């Protein structure tokens, strides 16, 4: 390759592809050939600033310079402006690392995102990749587990259960076969950090799962990916093949004599398979139905064997913990919420994208300092955090630091870190009804509170919103809805039914006027 070739980066992330990144890359290559300019076109991952996609970057002596959003018809004028050397242009954004949206983040898990070629092992290792695994192999398995415990890492899939406790339980279990399973069935609305990781830094996920295997004695692993993520599935399969060829997977990981084999399993479009036991059923080739607990999967999981189950971001957080030490990671965050969380900003928002921040950031900062307010320009009315089963958070709580315990105390959930913003035209009664209807459609049907409760929930919400003040039925229907929600929360087998009431009750509590409920005027009183 020509050593004087100019490096130009065009993302291969699904969001960028949907906005024309492949077409932009093709025109850049064509224009460069026609102009006799030697370039090396690198298909990197997205930086997570989706309103600027496709974001094109050029390597210069001063650093990488960004231009965006670039359309195919912009490429000719970019070359005329000598963008390949950082020239001025209306789409010129300056040095990428100086863009405020990126500069204010704490990127640990997403440190390589947008910087490396996702499928280059050399690129990955040049940016601290596999340093964590090498450190793990130099330690005893119990010491690796202790590092994860000391880091304070909690599951990033929603339940926030300490990852190290799961690992310790599996490590102590006696069995001839153990498994490591990654739950990559990212089905929550407004979430995309798992997809970005699998497409943009797949070796990080593979490394995290391999470390888990070395710590617990597991020899086989599965990544359960939703079928709607074809680019992620293709990237993972290619990365697994390369990692195996290079000795990072296989019968003897890095010559350690310890085996770990990994493969991808594609989901079949069921939301409830995001629940860990339903996912295990699906991997085993059965219908995705929730299992009763106990036994817990750590003792009797996949095929009845001890199984470590974490989601993508949990496993992806592990390599840096081993590479830099538990204390380094635990130094970020607040209280019992340690480290960072990749937060996904979506919905009616001006600057949608991914923000990685240490726990302690507020919703107001995320929605305004990063998100830039609504795309419609109207005031923000409500924000749902944690997917379709997350609570609607009113303005009274927008300045509360993001922390698992603090948010639980006010009836909110951090969940997978997805936030969906709504402006003042949103009707919370309709959004609450949608939550119940979503549960009707997606319930596995195994337990009555979820299967029947959600169906009755839709009916009761309809009766509340249709009620007229003079008929006097609304208070009884509101009481019935609250009792129904209580039954679902306390009687459902899994979070599908147990969390569906969260958006319903939060909408009812904070936005009663949207249900046609008259709120007493305290000032008049």
Coordinates of C-alpha atoms in Angstrom, one line a residue:
X1 CA 0.0 0.0 0.0
X2 CA 1.2 3.5 -0.8
X3 CA 2.6 4.9 2.5
X4 CA 1.7 8.4 1.5
X5 CA -2.0 7.5 1.1
X6 CA -4.4 9.8 3.0
X7 CA -6.6 8.0 5.5
X8 CA -10.2 8.8 5.1
X9 CA -12.8 7.3 7.5
X10 CA -16.4 6.6 6.5
X11 CA -18.5 4.7 9.1
X12 CA -20.0 1.2 8.5
X13 CA -22.5 1.5 11.4
X14 CA -26.1 0.7 10.5
X15 CA -27.2 4.2 11.3
X16 CA -24.6 5.6 8.9
X17 CA -25.5 3.0 6.2
X18 CA -29.2 3.9 6.5
X19 CA -28.2 7.5 5.8
X20 CA -26.1 6.7 2.7
X21 CA -22.6 6.0 4.0
X22 CA -21.9 3.3 1.4
X23 CA -22.8 5.7 -1.4
X24 CA -20.6 8.4 0.1
X25 CA -17.6 6.0 0.4
X26 CA -18.0 4.9 -3.2
X27 CA -18.1 8.5 -4.5
X28 CA -15.0 9.4 -2.4
X29 CA -13.1 6.4 -3.9
X30 CA -14.2 7.4 -7.4
X31 CA -13.3 11.1 -7.0
X32 CA -9.9 10.2 -5.5
X33 CA -9.1 7.9 -8.5
X34 CA -10.2 10.5 -11.0
X35 CA -8.1 13.2 -9.3
X36 CA -5.1 10.9 -8.9
X37 CA -5.1 11.3 -5.1
X38 CA -3.9 8.3 -3.1
X39 CA -6.2 7.4 -0.3
X40 CA -6.8 4.6 2.2
X41 CA -10.5 4.3 2.8
X42 CA -11.2 2.9 6.3
X43 CA -14.7 1.8 7.2
X44 CA -14.7 2.7 10.9
X45 CA -17.6 2.6 13.4
X46 CA -19.8 5.5 14.3
X47 CA -18.9 8.1 16.9
X48 CA -22.5 8.0 18.0
X49 CA -23.4 11.5 16.7
X50 CA -26.2 10.3 14.5
X51 CA -27.4 13.8 13.4
X52 CA -24.0 14.2 11.7
X53 CA -24.1 10.9 9.8
X54 CA -22.6 10.0 7.5
X55 CA -19.6 11.6 9.3
X56 CA -16.4 11.6 7.2
X57 CA -13.1 12.0 8.9
X58 CA -9.6 12.7 7.4
X59 CA -6.3 12.0 9.2
X60 CA -4.1 15.1 9.2
X61 CA -0.9 15.9 11.1
X62 CA -3.0 17.8 13.7
X63 CA -5.4 14.9 14.2
X64 CA -8.6 13.7 12.6
X65 CA -10.8 16.4 11.0
X66 CA -14.5 15.8 10.7
X67 CA -17.0 16.7 8.0
X68 CA -20.7 16.0 8.2
X69 CA -23.4 15.1 7.5
X70 CA -21.9 14.3 4.1
X71 CA -24.1 13.3 1.1
X72 CA -22.8 11.8 -2.2
X73 CA -23.4 15.1 -3.9
X74 CA -21.1 16.9 -1.4
X75 CA -18.0 14.9 -2.2
X76 CA -16.9 16.8 -5.3
X77 CA -17.0 20.1 -3.5
X78 CA -15.1 18.5 -0.5
X79 CA -12.3 17.5 -2.8
X80 CA -12.3 21.0 -4.4
X81 CA -12.0 22.5 -0.9
X82 CA -9.0 20.1 -0.3
X83 CA -10.8 18.3 2.6
X84 CA -8.3 15.6 2.3
X85 CA -5.8 18.0 4.0
X86 CA -8.4 19.5 6.4
X87 CA -9.6 22.3 4.1
X88 CA -12.4 24.7 5.0
X89 CA -15.9 23.7 3.8
X90 CA -19.5 24.4 5.0
X91 CA -19.5 20.8 6.4
X92 CA -16.2 21.3 8.2
X93 CA -16.6 20.5 11.9
X94 CA -13.0 20.9 13.0
X95 CA -10.9 18.3 14.9
X96 CA -13.2 15.4 15.8
X97 CA -11.9 15.1 19.4
X98 CA -12.7 18.7 20.0
X99 CA -16.4 18.4 19.1
X100 CA -18.2 19.3 22.4
X101 CA -20.6 16.4 22.3
X102 CA -17.6 14.0 22.4
X103 CA -15.2 16.1 24.4
X104 CA -17.5 16.2 27.5
X105 CA -17.9 12.4 27.7
X106 CA -16.1 9.7 29.7
X107 CA -15.6 7.0 27.1
X108 CA -14.2 3.8 28.7
X109 CA -16.3 1.1 27.0
X110 CA -16.6 3.2 23.8
X111 CA -13.0 4.4 23.8
X112 CA -12.3 2.8 20.4
X113 CA -15.7 3.6 18.8
X114 CA -15.2 5.5 15.6
X115 CA -11.4 5.3 15.9
X116 CA -10.6 1.8 14.8
X117 CA -11.5 -0.5 11.9
X118 CA -13.9 -2.8 13.8
X119 CA -12.7 -6.0 12.1
X120 CA -8.9 -5.3 12.3
X121 CA -7.3 -7.3 15.1
X122 CA -4.1 -5.3 14.7
X123 CA -6.1 -2.1 15.1
X124 CA -7.9 -3.5 18.1
X125 CA -4.6 -4.6 19.8
X126 CA -3.0 -1.2 19.0
X127 CA -5.7 0.4 21.1
X128 CA -5.3 -1.7 24.3
X129 CA -7.3 -4.6 22.9
X130 CA -6.7 -8.0 24.5
X131 CA -4.6 -6.4 27.3
X132 CA -7.4 -7.4 29.7
X133 CA -7.4 -11.0 28.6
X134 CA -3.6 -11.3 28.8
X135 CA -3.8 -9.9 32.4
X136 CA -6.6 -12.3 33.2
X137 CA -4.5 -15.3 32.0
X138 CA -1.7 -14.1 34.3
X139 CA -4.1 -14.2 37.3
X140 CA -5.8 -17.1 39.1
X141 CA -9.5 -17.4 38.2
X142 CA -10.6 -16.4 41.7
X143 CA -8.5 -13.2 41.3
X144 CA -10.2 -12.3 38.0
X145 CA -13.6 -12.7 39.7
X146 CA -12.4 -10.5 42.6
X147 CA -11.3 -7.8 40.1
X148 CA -14.8 -7.8 38.7
X149 CA -16.4 -7.7 42.2
X150 CA -14.1 -4.9 43.3
X151 CA -14.9 -2.8 40.2
X152 CA -18.5 -2.6 41.3
X153 CA -19.6 -3.5 37.8
X154 CA -23.4 -4.2 37.7
X155 CA -25.4 -5.7 34.9
X156 CA -26.1 -3.1 32.3
X157 CA -29.1 -5.0 30.9
X158 CA -31.6 -3.5 33.4
X159 CA -31.6 -5.5 36.6
X160 CA -28.3 -4.0 37.7
X161 CA -27.2 -7.2 39.5
X162 CA -23.5 -7.3 40.5
X163 CA -21.7 -9.1 37.6
X164 CA -19.0 -10.5 39.9
X165 CA -21.5 -12.3 42.1
X166 CA -22.9 -14.2 39.0
X167 CA -19.3 -15.0 38.0
X168 CA -18.4 -16.2 41.5
X169 CA -21.5 -18.4 41.7
X170 CA -20.7 -20.1 38.3
X171 CA -17.0 -20.4 39.2
X172 CA -17.9 -22.3 42.4
X173 CA -20.4 -24.6 40.8
X174 CA -19.2 -28.2 40.1
X175 CA -20.0 -29.3 36.6
X176 CA -18.3 -31.0 33.7
X177 CA -19.6 -28.3 31.3
X178 CA -20.2 -24.5 31.9
X179 CA -21.4 -21.8 29.5
X180 CA -21.0 -18.1 29.0
X181 CA -24.0 -16.5 27.2
X182 CA -24.3 -12.9 26.0
X183 CA -27.8 -11.5 25.9
X184 CA -27.7 -9.3 22.8
X185 CA -31.4 -9.4 22.2
X186 CA -31.6 -5.6 22.4
X187 CA -35.3 -5.0 21.8
X188 CA -36.0 -1.9 23.9
X189 CA -37.2 1.2 22.0
X190 CA -34.5 3.9 21.9
X191 CA -31.6 1.6 22.6
X192 CA -28.7 0.9 20.3
X193 CA -25.5 0.7 22.4
X194 CA -25.4 -3.2 22.0
X195 CA -25.8 -2.9 18.3
X196 CA -23.1 -0.2 18.1
X197 CA -20.7 -2.4 20.1
X198 CA -21.3 -5.5 18.1
X199 CA -20.9 -3.7 14.8
X200 CA -18.2 -1.2 15.9
X201 CA -16.0 -3.1 18.3
X202 CA -16.9 -6.8 18.2
X203 CA -13.5 -7.9 19.6
X204 CA -14.2 -6.1 22.8
X205 CA -17.3 -8.2 23.4
X206 CA -15.5 -11.4 22.5
X207 CA -12.6 -10.5 24.9
X208 CA -15.0 -9.8 27.7
X209 CA -16.8 -13.1 27.2
X210 CA -13.4 -14.9 27.0
X211 CA -12.3 -13.3 30.3
X212 CA -15.6 -14.6 31.9
X213 CA -14.9 -18.1 30.6
X214 CA -11.3 -18.1 31.9
X215 CA -12.6 -16.9 35.3
X216 CA -15.4 -19.4 35.7
X217 CA -14.2 -22.5 33.9
X218 CA -16.6 -22.3 31.0
X219 CA -15.5 -23.7 27.6
X220 CA -18.4 -22.7 25.3
X221 CA -20.1 -19.4 24.7
X222 CA -23.1 -18.1 22.8
X223 CA -24.0 -14.6 21.7
X224 CA -27.8 -14.4 21.3
X225 CA -28.4 -11.6 18.7
X226 CA -31.8 -10.3 17.6
X227 CA -32.6 -11.2 14.0
X228 CA -33.1 -7.5 13.2
X229 CA -29.4 -6.9 13.5
X230 CA -27.9 -8.5 10.3
X231 CA -24.9 -6.2 10.2
X232 CA -24.0 -7.0 13.9
X233 CA -24.4 -10.8 13.2
X234 CA -22.1 -10.5 10.1
X235 CA -19.5 -8.5 12.1
X236 CA -19.5 -10.9 15.0
X237 CA -19.1 -14.0 12.8
X238 CA -16.2 -12.4 11.0
X239 CA -14.6 -11.3 14.3
X240 CA -15.0 -14.7 15.8
X241 CA -13.4 -16.3 12.8
X242 CA -10.4 -13.9 13.0
X243 CA -10.0 -14.3 16.8
X244 CA -10.1 -18.1 16.5
X245 CA -7.5 -18.0 13.7
X246 CA -5.2 -15.8 15.8
X247 CA -5.5 -18.0 18.9
X248 CA -7.7 -15.7 21.0
X249 CA -10.5 -18.4 20.8
X250 CA -10.3 -22.2 20.4
X251 CA -8.9 -25.2 22.2
X252 CA -6.0 -23.2 23.9
X253 CA -6.7 -19.5 24.3
X254 CA -3.3 -17.7 23.8
X255 CA -1.5 -21.0 24.5
X256 CA -2.9 -21.3 28.0
X257 CA -4.3 -24.8 27.5
X258 CA -7.7 -23.5 28.4
X259 CA -10.4 -23.8 25.8
X260 CA -13.2 -21.4 24.8
X261 CA -15.3 -21.7 21.7
X262 CA -17.8 -19.0 20.8
X263 CA -20.7 -18.9 18.3
X264 CA -23.6 -16.6 17.4
X265 CA -27.2 -17.6 17.7
X266 CA -29.9 -15.6 15.9
X267 CA -33.1 -14.8 17.7
X268 CA -36.5 -15.2 16.1
X269 CA -38.1 -11.8 16.8
X270 CA -39.5 -12.3 20.3
X271 CA -39.2 -9.4 22.7
X272 CA -39.6 -11.7 25.8
X273 CA -36.4 -13.5 24.8
X274 CA -34.6 -10.6 26.2
X275 CA -35.5 -12.2 29.5
X276 CA -32.6 -14.5 30.4
X277 CA -34.4 -17.8 30.9
X278 CA -36.6 -17.3 27.8
X279 CA -33.4 -16.6 25.9
X280 CA -31.9 -19.9 27.2
X281 CA -35.0 -21.8 26.0
X282 CA -34.6 -20.2 22.5
X283 CA -30.9 -21.1 22.3
X284 CA -31.9 -24.7 23.2
X285 CA -34.3 -24.7 20.2
X286 CA -37.5 -24.4 22.2
X287 CA -40.2 -21.8 22.2
X288 CA -39.1 -18.6 24.1
X289 CA -41.0 -19.0 27.3
X290 CA -39.9 -17.8 30.7
X291 CA -38.7 -20.4 33.2
X292 CA -39.7 -20.3 36.9
X293 CA -36.9 -19.6 39.3
X294 CA -35.2 -21.3 41.2
X295 CA -33.0 -22.8 40.0
X296 CA -31.1 -19.7 38.9
X297 CA -29.2 -19.9 35.6
X298 CA -25.9 -19.5 37.3
X299 CA -26.4 -23.0 38.7
X300 CA -28.8 -24.6 36.2
X301 CA -28.8 -22.5 33.0
X302 CA -28.2 -23.4 29.4
X303 CA -28.9 -27.2 28.9
X304 CA -29.1 -27.4 32.7
X305 CA -25.5 -26.4 33.3
X306 CA -24.0 -23.5 35.2
X307 CA -24.1 -20.4 33.0
X308 CA -22.8 -16.8 33.1
X309 CA -25.4 -14.6 31.5
X310 CA -24.7 -10.9 31.0
X311 CA -25.6 -8.4 28.3
X312 CA -23.3 -6.8 25.7
X313 CA -22.3 -3.7 27.6
X314 CA -21.6 -5.7 30.8
X315 CA -19.2 -8.0 29.0
X316 CA -17.8 -5.1 27.0
X317 CA -17.0 -3.3 30.3
X318 CA -14.8 -6.1 31.5
X319 CA -11.6 -5.8 29.4
X320 CA -10.8 -2.3 30.6
X321 CA -11.3 -3.4 34.2
X322 CA -8.8 -6.2 33.9
X323 CA -6.4 -4.0 31.8
X324 CA -6.4 -1.0 34.1
X325 CA -7.5 -2.5 37.4
X326 CA -10.7 -2.5 39.4
X327 CA -9.9 0.7 41.3
X328 CA -9.6 2.6 38.0
X329 CA -13.1 1.6 36.9
X330 CA -14.6 2.0 40.4
X331 CA -13.3 5.6 40.5
X332 CA -16.0 6.6 38.1
X333 CA -19.6 6.9 39.1
X334 CA -21.3 7.5 42.5
X335 CA -22.5 5.4 45.4
X336 CA -23.1 1.8 44.4
X337 CA -23.4 2.8 40.7
X338 CA -19.8 2.4 39.6
X339 CA -18.2 3.1 36.2
X340 CA -19.8 4.5 33.2
X341 CA -23.0 3.9 31.2
X342 CA -23.5 4.3 27.5
X343 CA -26.7 6.3 27.3
X344 CA -28.8 6.4 24.2
X345 CA -30.7 9.6 23.4
X346 CA -33.6 9.1 21.0
X347 CA -37.2 10.2 20.3
X348 CA -38.1 13.8 19.6
X349 CA -34.6 15.2 20.1
X350 CA -32.4 17.5 18.0
X351 CA -29.1 15.6 18.5
X352 CA -29.9 11.9 18.9
X353 CA -27.0 9.6 19.6
X354 CA -24.8 7.8 22.2
X355 CA -23.3 9.5 25.2
X356 CA -21.0 7.6 27.6
X357 CA -21.0 9.2 31.0
X358 CA -20.1 8.2 34.6
X359 CA -23.1 7.6 36.8
X360 CA -24.2 10.9 38.3
X361 CA -25.1 12.8 35.1
X362 CA -28.6 14.2 35.1
X363 CA -31.4 13.9 32.6
X364 CA -31.5 17.6 32.1
X365 CA -27.8 17.6 31.1
X366 CA -28.4 14.7 28.7
X367 CA -31.5 16.1 27.1
X368 CA -30.3 19.7 26.7
X369 CA -26.5 19.8 26.9
X370 CA -26.1 16.8 24.6
X371 CA -29.5 16.3 23.0
X372 CA -30.0 20.0 22.3
X373 CA -33.7 19.9 23.2
X374 CA -36.5 18.6 21.0
X375 CA -36.3 18.3 17.2
X376 CA -39.7 20.0 17.0
X377 CA -38.5 23.0 19.0
X378 CA -41.3 22.5 21.5
X379 CA -40.9 22.1 25.3
X380 CA -40.0 18.6 26.6
X381 CA -42.9 17.2 28.5
X382 CA -41.8 13.7 29.5
X383 CA -38.9 11.3 29.0
X384 CA -39.1 7.5 29.2
X385 CA -36.0 5.9 30.6
X386 CA -35.2 2.2 30.3
X387 CA -37.1 1.1 27.3
X388 CA -40.9 0.4 26.8
X389 CA -41.2 -0.9 30.3
X390 CA -39.4 2.1 31.9
X391 CA -41.1 4.9 33.8
X392 CA -42.0 8.3 32.4
X393 CA -39.8 10.8 34.3
X394 CA -41.4 14.2 35.0
X395 CA -39.5 17.5 35.1
X396 CA -39.4 17.3 38.9
X397 CA -36.8 14.5 38.7
X398 CA -34.7 15.8 35.7
X399 CA -32.0 17.1 38.0
X400 CA -31.7 13.9 40.0
X401 CA -28.2 12.3 39.5
X402 CA -28.4 9.1 37.5
X403 CA -27.9 6.4 40.1
X404 CA -29.6 3.0 40.5
X405 CA -30.7 3.4 44.1
X406 CA -31.6 7.1 43.8
X407 CA -33.8 6.5 40.7
X408 CA -35.4 3.4 42.3
X409 CA -36.4 5.6 45.2
X410 CA -38.5 7.8 42.9
X411 CA -40.0 5.0 41.0
X412 CA -37.7 5.3 37.9
X413 CA -35.4 2.8 36.3
X414 CA -32.0 3.2 34.6
X415 CA -32.5 0.0 32.7
X416 CA -30.4 -0.3 29.5
X417 CA -29.7 3.4 29.5
X418 CA -32.1 4.3 26.7
X419 CA -34.0 7.6 26.9
X420 CA -36.9 8.5 24.7
X421 CA -37.9 12.2 24.7
X422 CA -41.5 13.5 24.1
X423 CA -42.5 17.1 23.6
X424 CA -45.7 18.8 24.9
X425 CA -47.9 17.4 22.2
X426 CA -47.5 13.9 23.6
X427 CA -50.6 12.3 25.3
X428 CA -49.4 10.2 28.2
X429 CA -52.7 8.3 28.4
X430 CA -52.0 6.9 24.9
X431 CA -48.4 6.1 25.8
X432 CA -49.6 4.3 28.9
X433 CA -52.1 2.3 26.8
X434 CA -49.4 1.4 24.4
X435 CA -47.3 -0.1 27.2
X436 CA -50.2 -2.4 28.2
X437 CA -50.9 -3.2 24.5
X438 CA -47.2 -4.0 24.0
X439 CA -47.3 -6.5 26.8
X440 CA -50.4 -8.1 25.3
X441 CA -48.5 -8.7 22.1
X442 CA -45.2 -9.7 23.5
X443 CA -46.1 -11.7 26.6
X444 CA -45.0 -15.3 26.4
X445 CA -48.3 -16.2 28.0
X446 CA -47.0 -18.4 30.8
X447 CA -48.3 -16.4 33.7
X448 CA -51.7 -15.0 34.2
X449 CA -50.8 -11.6 35.7
X450 CA -48.9 -10.7 32.5
X451 CA -51.1 -12.5 29.9
X452 CA -54.5 -11.5 31.2
X453 CA -53.5 -8.4 33.3
X454 CA -52.2 -6.5 30.3
X455 CA -55.3 -7.3 28.3
X456 CA -57.5 -6.0 31.1
X457 CA -55.2 -3.1 31.5
X458 CA -55.9 -1.9 27.9
X459 CA -59.6 -2.1 28.6
X460 CA -59.5 -0.2 31.9
X461 CA -57.4 2.6 30.4
X462 CA -59.9 3.0 27.6
X463 CA -62.7 3.2 30.2
X464 CA -60.8 5.9 32.1
X465 CA -60.1 8.1 29.1
X466 CA -63.7 7.7 27.8
X467 CA -65.4 8.4 31.1
X468 CA -67.4 11.6 31.5
X469 CA -67.2 13.6 34.8
X470 CA -70.9 13.3 35.3
X471 CA -71.1 9.5 35.2
X472 CA -68.8 9.2 38.3
X473 CA -67.1 5.9 37.1
X474 CA -63.6 7.3 36.6
X475 CA -62.4 7.1 40.3
X476 CA -63.4 3.4 40.5
X477 CA -61.7 2.6 37.2
X478 CA -58.5 4.4 38.3
X479 CA -58.5 2.4 41.6
X480 CA -59.0 -0.8 39.5
X481 CA -56.1 0.1 37.3
X482 CA -53.8 0.6 40.3
X483 CA -54.8 -2.7 41.8
X484 CA -54.3 -4.4 38.5
X485 CA -50.8 -2.9 38.2
X486 CA -50.0 -4.0 41.8
X487 CA -51.0 -7.6 40.8
X488 CA -48.8 -7.5 37.7
X489 CA -45.8 -6.1 39.6
X490 CA -46.0 -8.7 42.4
X491 CA -47.4 -11.7 40.6
X492 CA -45.6 -11.9 37.2
X493 CA -42.9 -14.5 36.6
X494 CA -40.6 -12.0 34.9
X495 CA -40.0 -8.3 34.2
X496 CA -42.3 -8.4 31.1
X497 CA -45.4 -8.3 33.3
X498 CA -43.6 -7.0 36.4
X499 CA -42.4 -3.8 34.8
X500 CA -45.3 -3.0 32.3
X501 CA -47.1 -1.1 35.1
X502 CA -44.1 1.3 35.5
X503 CA -44.9 3.5 32.5
X504 CA -48.6 3.2 33.2
X505 CA -48.4 4.3 36.8
X506 CA -45.8 7.0 36.2
X507 CA -48.0 8.5 33.5
X508 CA -51.1 8.2 35.7
X509 CA -49.2 9.8 38.7
X510 CA -47.4 12.6 37.0
X511 CA -49.8 13.4 34.0
X512 CA -53.3 12.7 35.3
X513 CA -54.8 15.5 33.1
X514 CA -53.8 13.4 30.1
X515 CA -56.3 10.8 31.3
X516 CA -59.1 13.3 31.6
X517 CA -58.7 13.3 35.4
X518 CA -59.4 16.7 37.0
X519 CA -56.6 17.8 39.2
X520 CA -57.5 20.1 42.1
X521 CA -56.1 23.6 41.9
X522 CA -54.0 23.8 45.1
X523 CA -53.5 27.6 44.7
X524 CA -57.3 28.1 44.5
X525 CA -57.7 26.0 47.6

